[in-house]
Amino acid sequence: MTTKSIANTVYSWVDERLGLGELAKFARKKTVPVHKQSFWYYWGGISLFLFLVQCFTGVLLLVYYRPGADAYESVRQITFTMHFGWLIRSAHAWSANLMMLSVLVHMFSVFFMKAYRSPREFGWFSGMMLLALASVFGFSGYLLPMDELSFFATKVGLEIPAAIPVIGPIIANLLRGGPDVSEFTVQRFFALHVVVLPAVFIPLLAFHLWLVQKHGNAAPPSEEAKPASQRKSMPFMPNFLVKDLAMWIISLNVLALLASIFPWQLGKQYDALAPAPLGIHPEWYFMAPFEMLKLLGLVFSGKLAALGEIAGILIFTLGIVLWLLIPFYDPNLESGRRGRRAHYFGLFAIFALLVTTAIGYWTIR
Ligand code: HEM
């Protein structure tokens, strides 16, 4: 028997039982539109790749990380004692940041291509949930080394949910495991980071990817308006997949350069009794919401001082809800003026994010 015929026999044995042929047919069904803006289709795939890097490096860190009172010491050992521990830790932290960046680029590119329109609404909603979960991944992971910066940044960050009326303090206490950030908080954040979040994120991501496979990629409205004979597309399998893989290799190179040239730092061990050091600030992807809440709080201060923070949270939440519900406001190609307004809303959102992030960094003390 030749190797080829053995492979064929094994394939038909598995195919008969699992229906691989049908799966391959489903995988081959998807095509990707080809036009001037096709570049933006890579960003979902880049986010996916960086998430896989997160899982791989995260499992390696898990081998030596110890949550609780010993957290700082275990991260110190990983960084300074274990062979290549610093590189794995650096790759994990850098790819978390690159993933947030690529998810944001992906979100705005699908927004401007109007890929949230019918029948892709669930792609948009599941994507927003993935973004929210990715932010919680970032927030919970940031505390795990328990150095000075992560301790005080978490303390400040938890003041936001704590300001929500009635349920806020309950949520904050539940997350902290007490009135202050402590080793109990690390234990909880650890459970969230390595068990709860992956358990929710991975099935949701599978649903998100299945939807793209089912509906195919959306073409921007300028392409949709063209007659079918003038629109171009390419099969996803294998043509676009090869291009996706090339982008993954480029992303891996960028990650390797950043992680090795700028190794992720470990600060001093936290001291709950010490005053907060200067320059405490949230991660860059939380800077905009943090600053927006601060600014809205200031606008509403004065006579309404007590209500300032609450008003800020309400207005900010309203902005997110409007963003989430955009598929209902601008449902299809016939949306006309609403479609244009949605476009300006997107431009305004980018402007607001950039300006508030810049103000946030500018006013760090
Ligand atoms: C970790 C987070 C995410 C991952 C790994 C991910 C992954 C992907 C992938 C691989 C695709 C197909 C390729 C592409 O069109 O780029 C895709 C499509 C899509 N994603 Fe995401 N995504 C994430 C977050 C988001 C977010 C935050 C949104 C928006 C709120 C979103 C909305 C969409 C939509 C609407 C599509 C369909 C695009 C189309 O039809 O052209 N995704 N996603």
mmCIF file of C-alpha atoms and ligand atoms in Angstrom:
data_model
loop_
_atom_site.group_PDB
_atom_site.id
_atom_site.type_symbol
_atom_site.label_atom_id
_atom_site.label_comp_id
_atom_site.label_asym_id
_atom_site.label_seq_id
_atom_site.Cartn_x
_atom_site.Cartn_y
_atom_site.Cartn_z
ATOM 1 C CA MET A 1 0.000 0.000 0.000
ATOM 2 C CA THR A 2 1.392 3.451 -0.938
ATOM 3 C CA THR A 3 1.358 6.402 1.504
ATOM 4 C CA LYS A 4 -1.272 8.074 -0.710
ATOM 5 C CA SER A 5 -3.670 5.157 -0.590
ATOM 6 C CA ILE A 6 -3.207 4.836 3.211
ATOM 7 C CA ALA A 7 -4.055 8.546 3.536
ATOM 8 C CA ASN A 8 -7.116 8.064 1.294
ATOM 9 C CA THR A 9 -8.316 5.075 3.329
ATOM 10 C CA VAL A 10 -7.898 6.996 6.615
ATOM 11 C CA TYR A 11 -9.658 10.045 5.118
ATOM 12 C CA SER A 12 -12.672 8.039 3.886
ATOM 13 C CA TRP A 13 -12.887 6.212 7.252
ATOM 14 C CA VAL A 14 -13.063 9.550 9.146
ATOM 15 C CA ASP A 15 -15.248 11.183 6.450
ATOM 16 C CA GLU A 16 -17.867 8.418 6.697
ATOM 17 C CA ARG A 17 -18.151 9.015 10.437
ATOM 18 C CA LEU A 18 -17.752 12.824 10.719
ATOM 19 C CA GLY A 19 -18.838 14.127 7.299
ATOM 20 C CA LEU A 20 -15.582 15.998 6.550
ATOM 21 C CA GLY A 21 -16.699 16.518 2.942
ATOM 22 C CA GLU A 22 -19.674 18.619 4.087
ATOM 23 C CA LEU A 23 -17.392 20.679 6.344
ATOM 24 C CA ALA A 24 -14.979 21.285 3.459
ATOM 25 C CA LYS A 25 -17.928 22.315 1.268
ATOM 26 C CA PHE A 26 -19.085 24.795 3.953
ATOM 27 C CA ALA A 27 -15.525 26.166 4.246
ATOM 28 C CA ARG A 28 -15.213 26.599 0.459
ATOM 29 C CA LYS A 29 -18.560 28.425 0.217
ATOM 30 C CA LYS A 30 -17.227 31.784 1.446
ATOM 31 C CA THR A 31 -15.898 34.390 -0.980
ATOM 32 C CA VAL A 32 -14.214 37.701 -0.151
ATOM 33 C CA PRO A 33 -15.078 40.831 -2.170
ATOM 34 C CA VAL A 34 -12.108 42.398 -3.980
ATOM 35 C CA HIS A 35 -12.029 46.219 -4.095
ATOM 36 C CA LYS A 36 -9.956 49.208 -2.980
ATOM 37 C CA GLN A 37 -10.820 48.733 0.700
ATOM 38 C CA SER A 38 -10.165 44.950 0.868
ATOM 39 C CA PHE A 39 -7.147 45.637 3.136
ATOM 40 C CA TRP A 40 -9.521 46.215 6.062
ATOM 41 C CA TYR A 41 -10.731 42.591 5.889
ATOM 42 C CA TYR A 42 -7.433 41.453 7.450
ATOM 43 C CA TRP A 43 -8.043 43.027 10.843
ATOM 44 C CA GLY A 44 -10.541 40.476 12.178
ATOM 45 C CA GLY A 45 -8.032 37.741 11.297
ATOM 46 C CA ILE A 46 -5.158 39.657 12.937
ATOM 47 C CA SER A 47 -7.270 40.002 16.120
ATOM 48 C CA LEU A 48 -7.902 36.257 15.990
ATOM 49 C CA PHE A 49 -4.190 35.499 15.599
ATOM 50 C CA LEU A 50 -3.250 37.726 18.534
ATOM 51 C CA PHE A 51 -5.913 36.048 20.655
ATOM 52 C CA LEU A 52 -4.343 32.659 19.845
ATOM 53 C CA VAL A 53 -0.932 34.056 20.882
ATOM 54 C CA GLN A 54 -2.566 35.199 24.137
ATOM 55 C CA CYS A 55 -3.848 31.680 24.822
ATOM 56 C CA PHE A 56 -0.493 30.055 24.037
ATOM 57 C CA THR A 57 1.683 32.453 26.083
ATOM 58 C CA GLY A 58 -0.975 32.578 28.826
ATOM 59 C CA VAL A 59 -0.835 28.801 29.334
ATOM 60 C CA LEU A 60 2.968 28.979 29.567
ATOM 61 C CA LEU A 61 2.757 31.752 32.200
ATOM 62 C CA LEU A 62 0.230 29.664 34.099
ATOM 63 C CA VAL A 63 2.897 27.015 34.680
ATOM 64 C CA TYR A 64 4.742 29.291 37.151
ATOM 65 C CA TYR A 65 2.300 32.052 38.121
ATOM 66 C CA ARG A 66 0.877 31.808 41.646
ATOM 67 C CA PRO A 67 -2.158 33.983 42.455
ATOM 68 C CA GLY A 68 -2.789 35.406 45.941
ATOM 69 C CA ALA A 69 -0.160 36.597 48.413
ATOM 70 C CA ASP A 70 2.669 35.114 46.320
ATOM 71 C CA ALA A 71 1.661 36.746 43.030
ATOM 72 C CA TYR A 72 4.404 39.380 42.846
ATOM 73 C CA GLU A 73 7.159 36.929 43.811
ATOM 74 C CA SER A 74 6.036 34.435 41.139
ATOM 75 C CA VAL A 75 6.054 37.124 38.408
ATOM 76 C CA ARG A 76 9.495 38.239 39.634
ATOM 77 C CA GLN A 77 10.734 34.650 39.223
ATOM 78 C CA ILE A 78 9.181 34.337 35.761
ATOM 79 C CA THR A 79 10.800 37.620 34.697
ATOM 80 C CA PHE A 80 14.276 37.246 36.214
ATOM 81 C CA THR A 81 14.896 33.543 36.918
ATOM 82 C CA MET A 82 13.077 31.301 34.436
ATOM 83 C CA HIS A 83 14.699 30.764 31.032
ATOM 84 C CA PHE A 84 12.942 33.033 28.530
ATOM 85 C CA GLY A 85 10.244 33.750 31.115
ATOM 86 C CA TRP A 86 10.701 37.479 30.450
ATOM 87 C CA LEU A 87 10.068 36.898 26.728
ATOM 88 C CA ILE A 88 6.871 34.901 27.250
ATOM 89 C CA ARG A 89 5.588 37.512 29.711
ATOM 90 C CA SER A 90 6.565 40.343 27.389
ATOM 91 C CA ALA A 91 4.905 38.638 24.389
ATOM 92 C CA HIS A 92 1.727 38.094 26.444
ATOM 93 C CA ALA A 93 1.519 41.730 27.543
ATOM 94 C CA TRP A 94 2.429 43.171 24.125
ATOM 95 C CA SER A 95 0.019 40.926 22.230
ATOM 96 C CA ALA A 96 -2.777 41.950 24.640
ATOM 97 C CA ASN A 97 -2.155 45.569 23.665
ATOM 98 C CA LEU A 98 -1.803 44.801 19.961
ATOM 99 C CA MET A 99 -5.008 42.762 20.099
ATOM 100 C CA MET A 100 -6.945 45.680 21.605
ATOM 101 C CA LEU A 101 -5.551 47.920 18.880
ATOM 102 C CA SER A 102 -6.428 45.510 16.072
ATOM 103 C CA VAL A 103 -9.922 44.863 17.501
ATOM 104 C CA LEU A 104 -10.545 48.636 17.518
ATOM 105 C CA VAL A 105 -9.288 48.959 13.924
ATOM 106 C CA HIS A 106 -11.486 45.964 12.997
ATOM 107 C CA MET A 107 -14.534 47.496 14.692
ATOM 108 C CA PHE A 108 -14.166 50.850 12.929
ATOM 109 C CA SER A 109 -13.444 49.210 9.570
ATOM 110 C CA VAL A 110 -16.577 47.032 9.725
ATOM 111 C CA PHE A 111 -18.447 50.140 10.873
ATOM 112 C CA PHE A 112 -17.388 52.251 7.879
ATOM 113 C CA MET A 113 -17.972 49.336 5.482
ATOM 114 C CA LYS A 114 -21.446 49.145 7.024
ATOM 115 C CA ALA A 115 -20.973 45.446 7.703
ATOM 116 C CA TYR A 116 -23.448 45.802 10.605
ATOM 117 C CA ARG A 117 -26.335 46.097 8.130
ATOM 118 C CA SER A 118 -28.865 43.318 7.529
ATOM 119 C CA PRO A 119 -28.293 40.311 7.697
ATOM 120 C CA ARG A 120 -25.066 40.844 9.731
ATOM 121 C CA GLU A 121 -26.552 42.415 12.875
ATOM 122 C CA PHE A 122 -25.519 39.481 15.075
ATOM 123 C CA GLY A 123 -21.941 39.828 13.805
ATOM 124 C CA TRP A 124 -21.996 43.392 15.142
ATOM 125 C CA PHE A 125 -23.612 42.500 18.483
ATOM 126 C CA SER A 126 -21.345 39.517 19.115
ATOM 127 C CA GLY A 127 -18.353 41.698 18.130
ATOM 128 C CA MET A 128 -19.337 44.345 20.695
ATOM 129 C CA MET A 129 -19.589 41.649 23.344
ATOM 130 C CA LEU A 130 -16.138 40.366 22.348
ATOM 131 C CA LEU A 131 -14.761 43.903 22.705
ATOM 132 C CA ALA A 132 -16.309 44.238 26.170
ATOM 133 C CA LEU A 133 -14.878 40.863 27.213
ATOM 134 C CA ALA A 134 -11.461 41.718 25.722
ATOM 135 C CA SER A 135 -11.459 44.895 27.853
ATOM 136 C CA VAL A 136 -12.228 42.857 30.981
ATOM 137 C CA PHE A 137 -9.417 40.448 29.976
ATOM 138 C CA GLY A 138 -7.095 43.467 29.855
ATOM 139 C CA PHE A 139 -8.318 44.960 33.132
ATOM 140 C CA SER A 140 -8.140 41.689 35.079
ATOM 141 C CA GLY A 141 -4.742 40.734 33.624
ATOM 142 C CA TYR A 142 -3.235 44.102 34.487
ATOM 143 C CA LEU A 143 -3.557 43.472 38.242
ATOM 144 C CA LEU A 144 -2.017 39.981 38.239
ATOM 145 C CA PRO A 145 1.675 40.997 38.724
ATOM 146 C CA MET A 146 0.619 43.034 41.805
ATOM 147 C CA ASP A 147 3.298 45.661 41.349
ATOM 148 C CA GLU A 148 2.816 49.282 42.408
ATOM 149 C CA LEU A 149 1.426 50.449 39.067
ATOM 150 C CA SER A 150 -1.055 47.606 38.608
ATOM 151 C CA PHE A 151 -2.244 47.881 42.213
ATOM 152 C CA PHE A 152 -2.978 51.616 42.118
ATOM 153 C CA ALA A 153 -4.356 51.594 38.541
ATOM 154 C CA THR A 154 -6.823 48.849 39.544
ATOM 155 C CA LYS A 155 -7.780 50.781 42.663
ATOM 156 C CA VAL A 156 -8.568 53.867 40.540
ATOM 157 C CA GLY A 157 -10.236 51.789 37.782
ATOM 158 C CA LEU A 158 -12.616 50.134 40.258
ATOM 159 C CA GLU A 159 -13.841 53.578 41.328
ATOM 160 C CA ILE A 160 -15.791 53.732 38.031
ATOM 161 C CA PRO A 161 -18.140 50.768 38.653
ATOM 162 C CA ALA A 162 -18.269 51.818 42.330
ATOM 163 C CA ALA A 163 -19.856 55.154 41.271
ATOM 164 C CA ILE A 164 -22.888 53.431 39.672
ATOM 165 C CA PRO A 165 -25.867 54.171 41.936
ATOM 166 C CA VAL A 166 -27.135 51.390 44.242
ATOM 167 C CA ILE A 167 -25.466 48.344 42.648
ATOM 168 C CA GLY A 168 -22.036 50.008 42.074
ATOM 169 C CA PRO A 169 -20.562 49.530 45.567
ATOM 170 C CA ILE A 170 -21.868 45.932 45.652
ATOM 171 C CA ILE A 171 -20.174 45.133 42.301
ATOM 172 C CA ALA A 172 -16.924 46.831 43.360
ATOM 173 C CA ASN A 173 -16.849 44.970 46.705
ATOM 174 C CA LEU A 174 -17.576 41.686 44.985
ATOM 175 C CA LEU A 175 -14.704 42.236 42.528
ATOM 176 C CA ARG A 176 -12.274 43.396 45.222
ATOM 177 C CA GLY A 177 -13.227 40.718 47.742
ATOM 178 C CA GLY A 178 -13.400 43.451 50.410
ATOM 179 C CA PRO A 179 -13.292 47.223 50.819
ATOM 180 C CA ASP A 180 -9.791 47.518 49.266
ATOM 181 C CA VAL A 181 -7.690 45.907 46.529
ATOM 182 C CA SER A 182 -5.755 43.031 48.139
ATOM 183 C CA GLU A 183 -4.537 39.476 47.520
ATOM 184 C CA PHE A 184 -8.208 38.408 47.542
ATOM 185 C CA THR A 185 -8.739 40.680 44.541
ATOM 186 C CA VAL A 186 -5.867 38.990 42.673
ATOM 187 C CA GLN A 187 -7.390 35.592 43.399
ATOM 188 C CA ARG A 188 -10.750 36.738 41.965
ATOM 189 C CA PHE A 189 -9.237 38.499 38.968
ATOM 190 C CA PHE A 190 -7.176 35.391 38.279
ATOM 191 C CA ALA A 191 -10.273 33.157 38.244
ATOM 192 C CA LEU A 192 -11.954 35.668 35.939
ATOM 193 C CA HIS A 193 -8.913 35.960 33.670
ATOM 194 C CA VAL A 194 -8.123 32.275 33.176
ATOM 195 C CA VAL A 195 -11.472 30.495 33.654
ATOM 196 C CA VAL A 196 -14.596 32.638 33.394
ATOM 197 C CA LEU A 197 -13.545 34.932 30.528
ATOM 198 C CA PRO A 198 -12.121 32.200 28.246
ATOM 199 C CA ALA A 199 -15.210 30.058 28.928
ATOM 200 C CA VAL A 200 -17.456 32.864 27.631
ATOM 201 C CA PHE A 201 -15.124 34.411 25.046
ATOM 202 C CA ILE A 202 -14.234 31.269 23.070
ATOM 203 C CA PRO A 203 -17.805 30.068 22.285
ATOM 204 C CA LEU A 204 -18.789 33.659 21.458
ATOM 205 C CA LEU A 205 -15.811 33.968 19.110
ATOM 206 C CA ALA A 206 -16.805 30.671 17.453
ATOM 207 C CA PHE A 207 -20.317 32.088 16.918
ATOM 208 C CA HIS A 208 -18.817 35.332 15.488
ATOM 209 C CA LEU A 209 -16.641 33.399 13.015
ATOM 210 C CA TRP A 210 -19.471 31.050 12.056
ATOM 211 C CA LEU A 211 -21.586 34.098 11.152
ATOM 212 C CA VAL A 212 -18.873 35.453 8.845
ATOM 213 C CA GLN A 213 -18.630 32.035 7.222
ATOM 214 C CA LYS A 214 -22.423 31.920 6.806
ATOM 215 C CA HIS A 215 -22.928 35.425 5.385
ATOM 216 C CA GLY A 216 -19.536 36.026 3.766
ATOM 217 C CA ASN A 217 -17.770 39.388 4.060
ATOM 218 C CA ALA A 218 -19.817 42.522 3.454
ATOM 219 C CA ALA A 219 -18.787 44.776 0.580
ATOM 220 C CA PRO A 220 -18.849 48.548 1.223
ATOM 221 C CA PRO A 221 -21.969 50.410 -0.078
ATOM 222 C CA SER A 222 -20.042 51.807 -3.091
ATOM 223 C CA GLU A 223 -19.463 48.192 -4.250
ATOM 224 C CA GLU A 224 -22.967 46.974 -3.346
ATOM 225 C CA ALA A 225 -24.405 49.673 -5.585
ATOM 226 C CA LYS A 226 -22.535 48.280 -8.636
ATOM 227 C CA PRO A 227 -24.207 45.705 -10.908
ATOM 228 C CA ALA A 228 -23.220 42.097 -10.041
ATOM 229 C CA SER A 229 -21.215 41.763 -13.272
ATOM 230 C CA GLN A 230 -18.843 44.567 -12.195
ATOM 231 C CA ARG A 231 -18.175 43.243 -8.679
ATOM 232 C CA LYS A 232 -15.081 41.117 -8.108
ATOM 233 C CA SER A 233 -14.444 38.501 -5.410
ATOM 234 C CA MET A 234 -12.010 35.695 -4.527
ATOM 235 C CA PRO A 235 -12.568 32.356 -2.761
ATOM 236 C CA PHE A 236 -11.655 32.462 0.935
ATOM 237 C CA MET A 237 -10.235 28.903 0.713
ATOM 238 C CA PRO A 238 -7.388 28.927 -0.136
ATOM 239 C CA ASN A 239 -6.776 32.335 -1.798
ATOM 240 C CA PHE A 240 -7.689 34.782 0.961
ATOM 241 C CA LEU A 241 -6.555 32.395 3.703
ATOM 242 C CA VAL A 242 -3.008 32.494 2.302
ATOM 243 C CA LYS A 243 -3.100 36.298 2.422
ATOM 244 C CA ASP A 244 -4.466 36.128 5.975
ATOM 245 C CA LEU A 245 -1.577 33.846 6.954
ATOM 246 C CA ALA A 246 0.918 36.321 5.463
ATOM 247 C CA MET A 247 -0.609 39.023 7.692
ATOM 248 C CA TRP A 248 -0.270 36.674 10.677
ATOM 249 C CA ILE A 249 3.444 36.267 9.948
ATOM 250 C CA ILE A 250 3.877 40.052 9.734
ATOM 251 C CA SER A 251 1.979 40.447 13.027
ATOM 252 C CA LEU A 252 4.198 37.805 14.655
ATOM 253 C CA ASN A 253 7.289 39.717 13.521
ATOM 254 C CA VAL A 254 5.979 43.010 14.895
ATOM 255 C CA LEU A 255 5.131 41.271 18.169
ATOM 256 C CA ALA A 256 8.557 39.576 18.395
ATOM 257 C CA LEU A 257 10.350 42.889 17.800
ATOM 258 C CA LEU A 258 8.305 44.784 20.376
ATOM 259 C CA ALA A 259 8.462 42.018 23.000
ATOM 260 C CA SER A 260 12.238 41.581 22.724
ATOM 261 C CA ILE A 261 13.342 45.199 22.191
ATOM 262 C CA PHE A 262 10.982 46.655 24.791
ATOM 263 C CA PRO A 263 10.620 43.896 27.419
ATOM 264 C CA TRP A 264 7.561 44.351 29.634
ATOM 265 C CA GLN A 265 8.647 45.906 32.941
ATOM 266 C CA LEU A 266 7.941 44.808 36.491
ATOM 267 C CA GLY A 267 7.747 47.634 39.040
ATOM 268 C CA LYS A 268 8.239 47.578 42.793
ATOM 269 C CA GLN A 269 6.010 45.288 44.871
ATOM 270 C CA TYR A 270 2.809 47.062 45.925
ATOM 271 C CA ASP A 271 2.457 48.513 49.368
ATOM 272 C CA ALA A 272 -1.167 49.194 50.270
ATOM 273 C CA LEU A 273 -0.125 51.664 52.979
ATOM 274 C CA ALA A 274 2.193 53.731 50.757
ATOM 275 C CA PRO A 275 0.822 56.828 48.993
ATOM 276 C CA ALA A 276 -0.035 56.341 45.293
ATOM 277 C CA PRO A 277 3.076 57.060 43.191
ATOM 278 C CA LEU A 278 2.948 59.882 40.635
ATOM 279 C CA GLY A 279 1.740 59.215 37.091
ATOM 280 C CA ILE A 280 -0.812 56.482 37.854
ATOM 281 C CA HIS A 281 -3.027 56.100 34.803
ATOM 282 C CA PRO A 282 -5.169 53.427 33.154
ATOM 283 C CA GLU A 283 -3.982 51.414 30.135
ATOM 284 C CA TRP A 284 -4.204 53.410 26.891
ATOM 285 C CA TYR A 285 -7.417 51.659 25.800
ATOM 286 C CA PHE A 286 -9.173 52.749 29.001
ATOM 287 C CA MET A 287 -7.821 56.283 28.862
ATOM 288 C CA ALA A 288 -10.643 57.625 26.631
ATOM 289 C CA PRO A 289 -13.584 56.282 28.703
ATOM 290 C CA PHE A 290 -11.776 57.262 31.919
ATOM 291 C CA GLU A 291 -11.169 60.810 30.689
ATOM 292 C CA MET A 292 -14.676 61.151 29.190
ATOM 293 C CA LEU A 293 -16.208 60.241 32.545
ATOM 294 C CA LYS A 294 -13.903 62.704 34.303
ATOM 295 C CA LEU A 295 -14.754 65.521 31.855
ATOM 296 C CA LEU A 296 -18.508 64.811 31.917
ATOM 297 C CA GLY A 297 -18.310 64.753 35.714
ATOM 298 C CA LEU A 298 -16.669 68.211 35.634
ATOM 299 C CA VAL A 299 -19.287 69.626 33.221
ATOM 300 C CA PHE A 300 -22.050 68.501 35.526
ATOM 301 C CA SER A 301 -20.375 69.624 38.728
ATOM 302 C CA GLY A 302 -21.129 72.976 40.399
ATOM 303 C CA LYS A 303 -24.646 72.944 41.806
ATOM 304 C CA LEU A 304 -25.124 69.329 40.724
ATOM 305 C CA ALA A 305 -21.767 68.213 42.155
ATOM 306 C CA ALA A 306 -23.133 65.030 43.714
ATOM 307 C CA LEU A 307 -24.883 64.050 40.493
ATOM 308 C CA GLY A 308 -21.852 64.854 38.303
ATOM 309 C CA GLU A 309 -20.320 61.388 38.264
ATOM 310 C CA ILE A 310 -23.674 59.650 37.834
ATOM 311 C CA ALA A 311 -24.618 61.958 34.934
ATOM 312 C CA GLY A 312 -21.225 61.188 33.347
ATOM 313 C CA ILE A 313 -21.812 57.442 33.615
ATOM 314 C CA LEU A 314 -25.358 57.790 32.197
ATOM 315 C CA ILE A 315 -24.271 59.870 29.187
ATOM 316 C CA PHE A 316 -21.347 57.561 28.500
ATOM 317 C CA THR A 317 -23.605 54.483 28.713
ATOM 318 C CA LEU A 318 -26.082 56.146 26.343
ATOM 319 C CA GLY A 319 -23.261 56.686 23.793
ATOM 320 C CA ILE A 320 -22.340 52.978 23.960
ATOM 321 C CA VAL A 321 -25.986 51.889 23.634
ATOM 322 C CA LEU A 322 -26.436 54.101 20.538
ATOM 323 C CA TRP A 323 -23.243 52.616 19.052
ATOM 324 C CA LEU A 324 -24.508 49.104 19.773
ATOM 325 C CA LEU A 325 -27.925 49.760 18.230
ATOM 326 C CA ILE A 326 -26.599 51.315 15.006
ATOM 327 C CA PRO A 327 -27.800 48.343 12.852
ATOM 328 C CA PHE A 328 -31.408 49.323 13.686
ATOM 329 C CA TYR A 329 -30.854 52.983 12.807
ATOM 330 C CA ASP A 330 -29.086 52.255 9.522
ATOM 331 C CA PRO A 331 -30.425 48.821 8.502
ATOM 332 C CA ASN A 332 -29.757 48.590 4.753
ATOM 333 C CA LEU A 333 -28.749 50.231 1.465
ATOM 334 C CA GLU A 334 -32.024 52.203 1.439
ATOM 335 C CA SER A 335 -31.174 54.018 4.701
ATOM 336 C CA GLY A 336 -30.264 57.177 2.718
ATOM 337 C CA ARG A 337 -29.721 60.153 5.015
ATOM 338 C CA ARG A 338 -29.585 57.914 8.103
ATOM 339 C CA GLY A 339 -26.677 56.044 6.514
ATOM 340 C CA ARG A 340 -24.752 59.317 6.103
ATOM 341 C CA ARG A 341 -25.538 60.361 9.683
ATOM 342 C CA ALA A 342 -24.265 57.000 10.957
ATOM 343 C CA HIS A 343 -21.034 57.639 9.016
ATOM 344 C CA TYR A 344 -20.576 61.024 10.752
ATOM 345 C CA PHE A 345 -21.355 59.413 14.094
ATOM 346 C CA GLY A 346 -18.447 57.015 13.424
ATOM 347 C CA LEU A 347 -16.110 59.896 12.547
ATOM 348 C CA PHE A 348 -17.202 61.732 15.696
ATOM 349 C CA ALA A 349 -16.559 58.609 17.810
ATOM 350 C CA ILE A 350 -12.973 58.336 16.470
ATOM 351 C CA PHE A 351 -12.402 62.056 17.046
ATOM 352 C CA ALA A 352 -13.767 61.852 20.611
ATOM 353 C CA LEU A 353 -11.617 58.776 21.401
ATOM 354 C CA LEU A 354 -8.424 60.387 20.069
ATOM 355 C CA VAL A 355 -8.984 63.774 21.719
ATOM 356 C CA THR A 356 -9.937 62.382 25.142
ATOM 357 C CA THR A 357 -6.993 59.935 25.050
ATOM 358 C CA ALA A 358 -4.631 62.835 24.229
ATOM 359 C CA ILE A 359 -6.113 64.981 27.055
ATOM 360 C CA GLY A 360 -5.798 61.993 29.404
ATOM 361 C CA TYR A 361 -2.065 61.558 28.706
ATOM 362 C CA TRP A 362 -1.479 65.296 28.740
ATOM 363 C CA THR A 363 -2.966 65.702 32.218
ATOM 364 C CA ILE A 364 -1.193 62.758 33.884
ATOM 365 C CA ARG A 365 0.290 63.924 37.175
HETATM 366 C C1 HEM B 1 -11.420 39.586 19.738
HETATM 367 C C2 HEM B 1 -12.316 40.184 19.039
HETATM 368 C C3 HEM B 1 -12.678 39.866 17.601
HETATM 369 C C4 HEM B 1 -12.208 38.893 16.756
HETATM 370 C C5 HEM B 1 -11.126 37.851 17.039
HETATM 371 C C6 HEM B 1 -12.926 39.032 15.501
HETATM 372 C C7 HEM B 1 -12.709 38.238 14.379
HETATM 373 C C8 HEM B 1 -13.339 38.430 13.171
HETATM 374 C C9 HEM B 1 -12.978 37.790 11.923
HETATM 375 C C10 HEM B 1 -11.810 36.805 11.741
HETATM 376 C C11 HEM B 1 -13.816 38.231 10.962
HETATM 377 C C12 HEM B 1 -13.790 37.890 9.476
HETATM 378 C C13 HEM B 1 -12.756 38.743 8.741
HETATM 379 C C14 HEM B 1 -13.073 40.222 8.729
HETATM 380 O O1 HEM B 1 -14.087 40.644 8.173
HETATM 381 O O2 HEM B 1 -12.261 40.999 9.267
HETATM 382 C C15 HEM B 1 -14.765 39.133 11.601
HETATM 383 C C16 HEM B 1 -15.826 39.754 10.959
HETATM 384 C C17 HEM B 1 -16.714 40.649 11.556
HETATM 385 N N1 HEM B 1 -16.567 41.206 12.811
HETATM 386 FE FE1 HEM B 1 -15.211 40.638 14.181
HETATM 387 N N2 HEM B 1 -13.819 40.068 15.611
HETATM 388 C C18 HEM B 1 -13.691 40.625 16.864
HETATM 389 C C19 HEM B 1 -14.351 41.742 17.361
HETATM 390 C C20 HEM B 1 -15.321 42.461 16.662
HETATM 391 C C21 HEM B 1 -15.896 43.716 17.074
HETATM 392 C C22 HEM B 1 -15.478 44.495 18.320
HETATM 393 C C23 HEM B 1 -16.853 44.046 16.142
HETATM 394 C C24 HEM B 1 -17.769 45.253 16.116
HETATM 395 C C25 HEM B 1 -18.481 45.651 17.081
HETATM 396 C C26 HEM B 1 -16.876 43.003 15.149
HETATM 397 C C27 HEM B 1 -17.750 42.925 14.085
HETATM 398 C C28 HEM B 1 -17.601 42.104 12.997
HETATM 399 C C29 HEM B 1 -18.475 42.082 11.848
HETATM 400 C C30 HEM B 1 -19.770 42.916 11.653
HETATM 401 C C31 HEM B 1 -17.911 41.179 10.935
HETATM 402 C C32 HEM B 1 -18.429 40.835 9.546
HETATM 403 C C33 HEM B 1 -17.591 41.657 8.596
HETATM 404 C C34 HEM B 1 -18.004 41.472 7.165
HETATM 405 O O3 HEM B 1 -19.049 40.880 6.909
HETATM 406 O O4 HEM B 1 -17.261 41.964 6.325
HETATM 407 N N3 HEM B 1 -15.909 42.068 15.465
HETATM 408 N N4 HEM B 1 -14.443 39.240 12.932
#
